Amino acid sequence: DADVTQTPRNRITKTGKRIMLECSQTKGHDRMYWYRQDPGLGLRLIYYSFDVKDINKGEISDGYSVSRQAQAKFSLSLESAIPNQTALYFCATSDLRGYEQYFGPGTRLTVT
Amino acid sequence: ILNVEQSPQSLHVQEGDSTNFTCSFPSSNFYALHWYRWETAKSPEALFVMTLNGDEKKKGRISATLNTKEGYSYLYIKGSQPEDSATYLCAGHGQNFVFGPGTRLSVLP
């Protein structure tokens, strides 16, 4: 079984809809991250969490919110989706040292 | 935002060729430099983590060097194979990870 899982893997939604992307991990890591990837750009950090009570904005947090329900779960929400949020979204985890990140399989989101 | 740059953006080589590409970063802001390999339709996978100036890492035919004073890292692939085709990402590691845009490598048989 995969250590970091994401649901859904693909999603098409309409402008204005609320959508939640979920991430679960079995690695026992405290740190979790949400990134988006757009063609020609690197992975850009949306939000990160160093433990259940610690949530921080990343480079591009506008239009997104997150919830760390437990050590193993970190959800990303788009309150009112817009077309320029169409992208590939990755969840990742790392241990306390943060020396290595482990990525989920990605969620491809299309906002029409 | 601290930029991490990679060059070239894409690269096509013949099977058996050796190749290398570059990651440049603002060295004063990071304490480690990471390389990831990202195959199409898969997740990025960690290749190397380098923390010391002059650090060198090697895994099979792939190796990497780090120069923190000048703010660059090189990734080398010796005797490229078609299965090496992927996007290679570097990331500076400070408070968080800052990723470069990647170098897309295509190895032609």
mmCIF file of N, CA, C and O in Angstrom, chain A residues 1-89:
data_model
loop_
_atom_site.group_PDB
_atom_site.id
_atom_site.type_symbol
_atom_site.label_atom_id
_atom_site.label_comp_id
_atom_site.label_asym_id
_atom_site.label_seq_id
_atom_site.Cartn_x
_atom_site.Cartn_y
_atom_site.Cartn_z
ATOM 1 N N ASP A 1 0.837 -1.197 0.000
ATOM 2 C CA ASP A 1 0.000 0.000 0.000
ATOM 3 C C ASP A 1 0.873 1.249 0.000
ATOM 4 O O ASP A 1 1.951 1.255 0.568
ATOM 5 N N ALA A 2 0.376 2.292 -0.662
ATOM 6 C CA ALA A 2 1.140 3.523 -0.756
ATOM 7 C C ALA A 2 1.214 4.188 0.611
ATOM 8 O O ALA A 2 0.283 4.120 1.410
ATOM 9 N N ASP A 3 2.354 4.870 0.856
ATOM 10 C CA ASP A 3 2.537 5.555 2.134
ATOM 11 C C ASP A 3 1.753 6.849 2.200
ATOM 12 O O ASP A 3 1.340 7.280 3.265
ATOM 13 N N VAL A 4 1.619 7.520 1.057
ATOM 14 C CA VAL A 4 0.900 8.791 0.982
ATOM 15 C C VAL A 4 -0.171 8.640 -0.099
ATOM 16 O O VAL A 4 0.157 8.350 -1.251
ATOM 17 N N THR A 5 -1.411 8.796 0.289
ATOM 18 C CA THR A 5 -2.511 8.638 -0.657
ATOM 19 C C THR A 5 -3.291 9.928 -0.783
ATOM 20 O O THR A 5 -3.369 10.723 0.173
ATOM 21 N N GLN A 6 -3.836 10.135 -1.962
ATOM 22 C CA GLN A 6 -4.625 11.324 -2.228
ATOM 23 C C GLN A 6 -5.943 10.913 -2.883
ATOM 24 O O GLN A 6 -5.976 10.025 -3.730
ATOM 25 N N THR A 7 -7.018 11.581 -2.461
ATOM 26 C CA THR A 7 -8.307 11.374 -3.098
ATOM 27 C C THR A 7 -8.983 12.711 -3.320
ATOM 28 O O THR A 7 -8.863 13.622 -2.477
ATOM 29 N N PRO A 8 -9.695 12.895 -4.450
ATOM 30 C CA PRO A 8 -9.722 11.988 -5.592
ATOM 31 C C PRO A 8 -8.432 12.085 -6.411
ATOM 32 O O PRO A 8 -7.594 12.940 -6.137
ATOM 33 N N ARG A 9 -8.248 11.228 -7.382
ATOM 34 C CA ARG A 9 -7.083 11.312 -8.265
ATOM 35 C C ARG A 9 -7.341 12.275 -9.428
ATOM 36 O O ARG A 9 -6.408 12.911 -9.920
ATOM 37 N N ASN A 10 -8.560 12.349 -9.822
ATOM 38 C CA ASN A 10 -8.963 13.272 -10.886
ATOM 39 C C ASN A 10 -10.308 13.875 -10.508
ATOM 40 O O ASN A 10 -11.163 13.199 -9.952
ATOM 41 N N ARG A 11 -10.470 15.160 -10.838
ATOM 42 C CA ARG A 11 -11.748 15.794 -10.531
ATOM 43 C C ARG A 11 -11.978 16.938 -11.511
ATOM 44 O O ARG A 11 -11.076 17.739 -11.766
ATOM 45 N N ILE A 12 -13.195 16.962 -12.038
ATOM 46 C CA ILE A 12 -13.621 18.091 -12.864
ATOM 47 C C ILE A 12 -14.749 18.780 -12.116
ATOM 48 O O ILE A 12 -15.707 18.125 -11.702
ATOM 49 N N THR A 13 -14.629 20.080 -11.937
ATOM 50 C CA THR A 13 -15.650 20.804 -11.213
ATOM 51 C C THR A 13 -15.933 22.123 -11.921
ATOM 52 O O THR A 13 -15.193 22.534 -12.819
ATOM 53 N N LYS A 14 -16.999 22.780 -11.509
ATOM 54 C CA LYS A 14 -17.382 24.028 -12.165
ATOM 55 C C LYS A 14 -16.998 25.227 -11.316
ATOM 56 O O LYS A 14 -16.872 25.132 -10.087
ATOM 57 N N THR A 15 -16.818 26.333 -11.978
ATOM 58 C CA THR A 15 -16.493 27.587 -11.297
ATOM 59 C C THR A 15 -17.509 27.876 -10.201
ATOM 60 O O THR A 15 -18.716 27.724 -10.400
ATOM 61 N N GLY A 16 -16.977 28.244 -9.037
ATOM 62 C CA GLY A 16 -17.841 28.587 -7.915
ATOM 63 C C GLY A 16 -18.129 27.447 -6.960
ATOM 64 O O GLY A 16 -18.607 27.676 -5.841
ATOM 65 N N LYS A 17 -17.833 26.237 -7.358
ATOM 66 C CA LYS A 17 -18.096 25.083 -6.494
ATOM 67 C C LYS A 17 -17.016 24.968 -5.413
ATOM 68 O O LYS A 17 -15.877 25.355 -5.606
ATOM 69 N N ARG A 18 -17.430 24.410 -4.278
ATOM 70 C CA ARG A 18 -16.473 24.101 -3.218
ATOM 71 C C ARG A 18 -15.978 22.677 -3.426
ATOM 72 O O ARG A 18 -16.749 21.775 -3.712
ATOM 73 N N ILE A 19 -14.677 22.501 -3.264
ATOM 74 C CA ILE A 19 -14.114 21.173 -3.452
ATOM 75 C C ILE A 19 -13.037 20.919 -2.399
ATOM 76 O O ILE A 19 -12.330 21.840 -1.985
ATOM 77 N N MET A 20 -12.962 19.673 -1.953
ATOM 78 C CA MET A 20 -11.950 19.289 -0.970
ATOM 79 C C MET A 20 -11.091 18.179 -1.540
ATOM 80 O O MET A 20 -11.593 17.191 -2.082
ATOM 81 N N LEU A 21 -9.793 18.330 -1.396
ATOM 82 C CA LEU A 21 -8.829 17.295 -1.758
ATOM 83 C C LEU A 21 -8.260 16.727 -0.465
ATOM 84 O O LEU A 21 -7.882 17.490 0.437
ATOM 85 N N GLU A 22 -8.195 15.410 -0.390
ATOM 86 C CA GLU A 22 -7.777 14.790 0.860
ATOM 87 C C GLU A 22 -6.445 14.076 0.705
ATOM 88 O O GLU A 22 -6.119 13.535 -0.351
ATOM 89 N N CYS A 23 -5.700 14.075 1.782
ATOM 90 C CA CYS A 23 -4.392 13.424 1.811
ATOM 91 C C CYS A 23 -4.275 12.633 3.106
ATOM 92 O O CYS A 23 -4.568 13.172 4.184
ATOM 93 N N SER A 24 -3.835 11.399 3.006
ATOM 94 C CA SER A 24 -3.583 10.557 4.169
ATOM 95 C C SER A 24 -2.205 9.942 4.058
ATOM 96 O O SER A 24 -1.751 9.625 2.963
ATOM 97 N N GLN A 25 -1.549 9.750 5.211
ATOM 98 C CA GLN A 25 -0.214 9.151 5.186
ATOM 99 C C GLN A 25 -0.073 8.130 6.319
ATOM 100 O O GLN A 25 -0.655 8.275 7.381
ATOM 101 N N THR A 26 0.704 7.109 6.029
ATOM 102 C CA THR A 26 0.968 6.057 7.015
ATOM 103 C C THR A 26 2.430 6.048 7.445
ATOM 104 O O THR A 26 2.892 5.094 8.059
ATOM 105 N N LYS A 27 3.161 7.124 7.127
ATOM 106 C CA LYS A 27 4.590 7.167 7.456
ATOM 107 C C LYS A 27 4.840 7.650 8.881
ATOM 108 O O LYS A 27 5.978 7.607 9.345
ATOM 109 N N GLY A 28 3.802 8.134 9.539
ATOM 110 C CA GLY A 28 3.993 8.632 10.902
ATOM 111 C C GLY A 28 4.712 9.964 10.959
ATOM 112 O O GLY A 28 5.235 10.351 12.004
ATOM 113 N N HIS A 29 4.740 10.691 9.858
ATOM 114 C CA HIS A 29 5.421 11.975 9.814
ATOM 115 C C HIS A 29 4.555 13.084 10.395
ATOM 116 O O HIS A 29 3.347 13.097 10.247
ATOM 117 N N ASP A 30 5.234 14.048 11.030
ATOM 118 C CA ASP A 30 4.510 15.195 11.582
ATOM 119 C C ASP A 30 4.251 16.269 10.530
ATOM 120 O O ASP A 30 3.272 16.982 10.594
ATOM 121 N N ARG A 31 5.142 16.384 9.560
ATOM 122 C CA ARG A 31 5.059 17.501 8.611
ATOM 123 C C ARG A 31 4.323 17.077 7.346
ATOM 124 O O ARG A 31 4.627 16.033 6.760
ATOM 125 N N MET A 32 3.389 17.926 6.943
ATOM 126 C CA MET A 32 2.642 17.665 5.708
ATOM 127 C C MET A 32 2.522 18.949 4.906
ATOM 128 O O MET A 32 2.515 20.044 5.470
ATOM 129 N N TYR A 33 2.439 18.786 3.595
ATOM 130 C CA TYR A 33 2.504 19.918 2.667
ATOM 131 C C TYR A 33 1.485 19.723 1.547
ATOM 132 O O TYR A 33 1.205 18.599 1.147
ATOM 133 N N TRP A 34 1.011 20.841 1.017
ATOM 134 C CA TRP A 34 0.237 20.829 -0.220
ATOM 135 C C TRP A 34 0.945 21.724 -1.244
ATOM 136 O O TRP A 34 1.280 22.875 -0.947
ATOM 137 N N TYR A 35 1.142 21.165 -2.448
ATOM 138 C CA TYR A 35 1.759 21.890 -3.557
ATOM 139 C C TYR A 35 0.814 21.842 -4.764
ATOM 140 O O TYR A 35 0.007 20.934 -4.902
ATOM 141 N N ARG A 36 0.991 22.819 -5.645
ATOM 142 C CA ARG A 36 0.380 22.707 -6.964
ATOM 143 C C ARG A 36 1.466 22.810 -8.009
ATOM 144 O O ARG A 36 2.505 23.461 -7.795
ATOM 145 N N GLN A 37 1.231 22.135 -9.122
ATOM 146 C CA GLN A 37 2.190 22.161 -10.217
ATOM 147 C C GLN A 37 1.466 22.598 -11.476
ATOM 148 O O GLN A 37 0.415 22.058 -11.835
ATOM 149 N N ASP A 38 2.016 23.608 -12.130
ATOM 150 C CA ASP A 38 1.508 24.103 -13.401
ATOM 151 C C ASP A 38 2.587 23.909 -14.457
ATOM 152 O O ASP A 38 3.783 23.977 -14.140
ATOM 153 N N PRO A 39 2.190 23.694 -15.691
ATOM 154 C CA PRO A 39 3.182 23.474 -16.752
ATOM 155 C C PRO A 39 4.229 24.580 -16.800
ATOM 156 O O PRO A 39 3.897 25.771 -16.762
ATOM 157 N N GLY A 40 5.480 24.200 -16.859
ATOM 158 C CA GLY A 40 6.573 25.168 -16.945
ATOM 159 C C GLY A 40 6.993 25.770 -15.625
ATOM 160 O O GLY A 40 7.966 26.522 -15.571
ATOM 161 N N LEU A 41 6.268 25.442 -14.580
ATOM 162 C CA LEU A 41 6.613 25.960 -13.253
ATOM 163 C C LEU A 41 6.966 24.800 -12.345
ATOM 164 O O LEU A 41 6.541 23.675 -12.546
ATOM 165 N N GLY A 42 7.746 25.102 -11.312
ATOM 166 C CA GLY A 42 8.040 24.071 -10.331
ATOM 167 C C GLY A 42 6.861 23.858 -9.408
ATOM 168 O O GLY A 42 5.805 24.481 -9.543
ATOM 169 N N LEU A 43 7.035 22.985 -8.454
ATOM 170 C CA LEU A 43 6.030 22.786 -7.425
ATOM 171 C C LEU A 43 5.980 24.030 -6.542
ATOM 172 O O LEU A 43 7.013 24.480 -6.038
ATOM 173 N N ARG A 44 4.785 24.571 -6.364
ATOM 174 C CA ARG A 44 4.653 25.767 -5.535
ATOM 175 C C ARG A 44 3.858 25.416 -4.284
ATOM 176 O O ARG A 44 2.807 24.780 -4.362
ATOM 177 N N LEU A 45 4.352 25.889 -3.146
ATOM 178 C CA LEU A 45 3.789 25.521 -1.859
ATOM 179 C C LEU A 45 2.532 26.332 -1.573
ATOM 180 O O LEU A 45 2.549 27.557 -1.614
ATOM 181 N N ILE A 46 1.454 25.633 -1.221
ATOM 182 C CA ILE A 46 0.183 26.289 -0.915
ATOM 183 C C ILE A 46 0.044 26.480 0.592
ATOM 184 O O ILE A 46 -0.157 27.595 1.070
ATOM 185 N N TYR A 47 0.127 25.385 1.334
ATOM 186 C CA TYR A 47 0.064 25.394 2.797
ATOM 187 C C TYR A 47 0.959 24.277 3.316
ATOM 188 O O TYR A 47 1.225 23.297 2.625
ATOM 189 N N TYR A 48 1.385 24.459 4.566
ATOM 190 C CA TYR A 48 2.120 23.393 5.213
ATOM 191 C C TYR A 48 1.771 23.343 6.685
ATOM 192 O O TYR A 48 1.310 24.337 7.272
ATOM 193 N N SER A 49 2.008 22.165 7.254
ATOM 194 C CA SER A 49 1.657 21.950 8.661
ATOM 195 C C SER A 49 2.772 21.147 9.307
ATOM 196 O O SER A 49 3.129 20.067 8.824
ATOM 197 N N PHE A 50 3.327 21.651 10.401
ATOM 198 C CA PHE A 50 4.416 20.950 11.076
ATOM 199 C C PHE A 50 3.901 20.039 12.183
ATOM 200 O O PHE A 50 4.633 19.194 12.685
ATOM 201 N N ASP A 51 2.685 20.250 12.625
ATOM 202 C CA ASP A 51 1.982 19.285 13.463
ATOM 203 C C ASP A 51 0.508 19.655 13.460
ATOM 204 O O ASP A 51 0.100 20.611 12.802
ATOM 205 N N VAL A 52 -0.281 18.916 14.203
ATOM 206 C CA VAL A 52 -1.736 19.073 14.124
ATOM 207 C C VAL A 52 -2.170 20.497 14.478
ATOM 208 O O VAL A 52 -3.136 21.024 13.920
ATOM 209 N N LYS A 53 -1.460 21.151 15.357
ATOM 210 C CA LYS A 53 -1.854 22.501 15.790
ATOM 211 C C LYS A 53 -1.110 23.612 15.066
ATOM 212 O O LYS A 53 -1.232 24.788 15.435
ATOM 213 N N ASP A 54 -0.345 23.251 14.071
ATOM 214 C CA ASP A 54 0.493 24.231 13.383
ATOM 215 C C ASP A 54 0.185 24.242 11.901
ATOM 216 O O ASP A 54 0.486 23.276 11.190
ATOM 217 N N ILE A 55 -0.439 25.305 11.424
ATOM 218 C CA ILE A 55 -0.812 25.461 10.016
ATOM 219 C C ILE A 55 -0.196 26.763 9.527
ATOM 220 O O ILE A 55 -0.315 27.795 10.200
ATOM 221 N N ASN A 56 0.420 26.727 8.363
ATOM 222 C CA ASN A 56 1.097 27.905 7.843
ATOM 223 C C ASN A 56 0.809 28.100 6.362
ATOM 224 O O ASN A 56 0.717 27.124 5.608
ATOM 225 N N LYS A 57 0.703 29.365 5.974
ATOM 226 C CA LYS A 57 0.522 29.670 4.559
ATOM 227 C C LYS A 57 1.834 29.511 3.812
ATOM 228 O O LYS A 57 2.899 29.832 4.321
ATOM 229 N N GLY A 58 1.710 29.056 2.586
ATOM 230 C CA GLY A 58 2.863 28.965 1.714
ATOM 231 C C GLY A 58 2.889 30.113 0.740
ATOM 232 O O GLY A 58 2.328 31.182 0.976
ATOM 233 N N GLU A 59 3.541 29.878 -0.374
ATOM 234 C CA GLU A 59 3.748 30.908 -1.387
ATOM 235 C C GLU A 59 2.451 31.384 -2.030
ATOM 236 O O GLU A 59 2.303 32.561 -2.358
ATOM 237 N N ILE A 60 1.490 30.476 -2.236
ATOM 238 C CA ILE A 60 0.295 30.798 -3.028
ATOM 239 C C ILE A 60 -0.970 30.339 -2.305
ATOM 240 O O ILE A 60 -1.755 29.563 -2.836
ATOM 241 N N SER A 61 -1.228 30.828 -1.119
ATOM 242 C CA SER A 61 -2.336 30.331 -0.308
ATOM 243 C C SER A 61 -3.686 30.978 -0.637
ATOM 244 O O SER A 61 -4.735 30.443 -0.242
ATOM 245 N N ASP A 62 -3.695 32.101 -1.335
ATOM 246 C CA ASP A 62 -4.967 32.792 -1.624
ATOM 247 C C ASP A 62 -5.913 31.888 -2.399
ATOM 248 O O ASP A 62 -5.542 31.285 -3.401
ATOM 249 N N GLY A 63 -7.158 31.797 -1.914
ATOM 250 C CA GLY A 63 -8.158 30.980 -2.584
ATOM 251 C C GLY A 63 -8.220 29.550 -2.075
ATOM 252 O O GLY A 63 -9.052 28.757 -2.524
ATOM 253 N N TYR A 64 -7.324 29.223 -1.116
ATOM 254 C CA TYR A 64 -7.258 27.876 -0.556
ATOM 255 C C TYR A 64 -7.369 27.942 0.967
ATOM 256 O O TYR A 64 -7.030 28.953 1.575
ATOM 257 N N SER A 65 -7.829 26.842 1.561
ATOM 258 C CA SER A 65 -7.772 26.669 3.006
ATOM 259 C C SER A 65 -7.429 25.207 3.276
ATOM 260 O O SER A 65 -7.531 24.355 2.382
ATOM 261 N N VAL A 66 -6.972 24.930 4.487
ATOM 262 C CA VAL A 66 -6.578 23.568 4.828
ATOM 263 C C VAL A 66 -7.108 23.205 6.201
ATOM 264 O O VAL A 66 -7.472 24.065 7.010
ATOM 265 N N SER A 67 -7.109 21.902 6.444
ATOM 266 C CA SER A 67 -7.494 21.375 7.746
ATOM 267 C C SER A 67 -6.609 20.187 8.055
ATOM 268 O O SER A 67 -6.447 19.290 7.231
ATOM 269 N N ARG A 68 -6.014 20.196 9.266
ATOM 270 C CA ARG A 68 -5.189 19.044 9.688
ATOM 271 C C ARG A 68 -6.017 18.303 10.734
ATOM 272 O O ARG A 68 -5.982 18.604 11.926
ATOM 273 N N GLN A 69 -6.729 17.310 10.264
ATOM 274 C CA GLN A 69 -7.691 16.618 11.133
ATOM 275 C C GLN A 69 -6.995 15.699 12.135
ATOM 276 O O GLN A 69 -7.545 15.389 13.195
ATOM 277 N N ALA A 70 -5.853 15.218 11.771
ATOM 278 C CA ALA A 70 -5.076 14.292 12.598
ATOM 279 C C ALA A 70 -3.656 14.302 12.055
ATOM 280 O O ALA A 70 -3.385 14.896 11.009
ATOM 281 N N GLN A 71 -2.758 13.634 12.760
ATOM 282 C CA GLN A 71 -1.379 13.587 12.268
ATOM 283 C C GLN A 71 -1.338 13.017 10.856
ATOM 284 O O GLN A 71 -0.552 13.442 10.020
ATOM 285 N N ALA A 72 -2.232 12.081 10.575
ATOM 286 C CA ALA A 72 -2.170 11.370 9.303
ATOM 287 C C ALA A 72 -2.975 12.018 8.186
ATOM 288 O O ALA A 72 -2.895 11.572 7.047
ATOM 289 N N LYS A 73 -3.745 13.058 8.488
ATOM 290 C CA LYS A 73 -4.665 13.590 7.475
ATOM 291 C C LYS A 73 -4.536 15.101 7.333
ATOM 292 O O LYS A 73 -4.561 15.839 8.323
ATOM 293 N N PHE A 74 -4.469 15.523 6.078
ATOM 294 C CA PHE A 74 -4.304 16.952 5.778
ATOM 295 C C PHE A 74 -5.123 17.231 4.532
ATOM 296 O O PHE A 74 -4.809 16.710 3.458
ATOM 297 N N SER A 75 -6.173 18.060 4.663
ATOM 298 C CA SER A 75 -7.089 18.308 3.545
ATOM 299 C C SER A 75 -6.921 19.713 3.014
ATOM 300 O O SER A 75 -6.673 20.656 3.775
ATOM 301 N N LEU A 76 -7.078 19.829 1.721
ATOM 302 C CA LEU A 76 -7.004 21.129 1.038
ATOM 303 C C LEU A 76 -8.372 21.440 0.456
ATOM 304 O O LEU A 76 -8.968 20.602 -0.215
ATOM 305 N N SER A 77 -8.877 22.660 0.735
ATOM 306 C CA SER A 77 -10.184 23.053 0.213
ATOM 307 C C SER A 77 -10.070 24.273 -0.689
ATOM 308 O O SER A 77 -9.287 25.186 -0.419
ATOM 309 N N LEU A 78 -10.869 24.232 -1.742
ATOM 310 C CA LEU A 78 -11.062 25.402 -2.587
ATOM 311 C C LEU A 78 -12.490 25.847 -2.318
ATOM 312 O O LEU A 78 -13.444 25.149 -2.652
ATOM 313 N N GLU A 79 -12.647 26.977 -1.650
ATOM 314 C CA GLU A 79 -13.966 27.394 -1.207
ATOM 315 C C GLU A 79 -14.870 27.746 -2.383
ATOM 316 O O GLU A 79 -16.056 27.459 -2.375
ATOM 317 N N SER A 80 -14.310 28.378 -3.389
ATOM 318 C CA SER A 80 -15.066 28.753 -4.575
ATOM 319 C C SER A 80 -14.106 28.634 -5.761
ATOM 320 O O SER A 80 -13.358 29.560 -6.068
ATOM 321 N N ALA A 81 -14.128 27.473 -6.384
ATOM 322 C CA ALA A 81 -13.122 27.177 -7.404
ATOM 323 C C ALA A 81 -13.215 28.133 -8.595
ATOM 324 O O ALA A 81 -14.303 28.548 -9.006
ATOM 325 N N ILE A 82 -12.055 28.461 -9.134
ATOM 326 C CA ILE A 82 -11.965 29.290 -10.338
ATOM 327 C C ILE A 82 -11.064 28.584 -11.349
ATOM 328 O O ILE A 82 -10.215 27.764 -10.968
ATOM 329 N N PRO A 83 -11.227 28.899 -12.644
ATOM 330 C CA PRO A 83 -10.471 28.167 -13.679
ATOM 331 C C PRO A 83 -8.956 28.198 -13.514
ATOM 332 O O PRO A 83 -8.294 27.212 -13.852
ATOM 333 N N ASN A 84 -8.391 29.295 -12.965
ATOM 334 C CA ASN A 84 -6.921 29.294 -12.857
ATOM 335 C C ASN A 84 -6.411 28.457 -11.696
ATOM 336 O O ASN A 84 -5.210 28.415 -11.440
ATOM 337 N N GLN A 85 -7.323 27.754 -11.020
ATOM 338 C CA GLN A 85 -6.909 26.757 -10.042
ATOM 339 C C GLN A 85 -6.821 25.361 -10.676
ATOM 340 O O GLN A 85 -6.532 24.380 -9.982
ATOM 341 N N THR A 86 -7.047 25.286 -11.960
ATOM 342 C CA THR A 86 -6.812 24.044 -12.688
ATOM 343 C C THR A 86 -5.325 23.727 -12.639
ATOM 344 O O THR A 86 -4.494 24.537 -13.062
ATOM 345 N N ALA A 87 -4.987 22.579 -12.085
ATOM 346 C CA ALA A 87 -3.576 22.229 -11.883
ATOM 347 C C ALA A 87 -3.484 20.804 -11.375
ATOM 348 O O ALA A 87 -4.484 20.142 -11.120
ATOM 349 N N LEU A 88 -2.241 20.363 -11.210
ATOM 350 C CA LEU A 88 -1.954 19.079 -10.569
ATOM 351 C C LEU A 88 -1.552 19.385 -9.130
ATOM 352 O O LEU A 88 -0.655 20.193 -8.894
ATOM 353 N N TYR A 89 -2.226 18.761 -8.180
ATOM 354 C CA TYR A 89 -1.991 19.039 -6.770
ATOM 355 C C TYR A 89 -1.313 17.836 -6.117
ATOM 356 O O TYR A 89 -1.758 16.703 -6.255
#
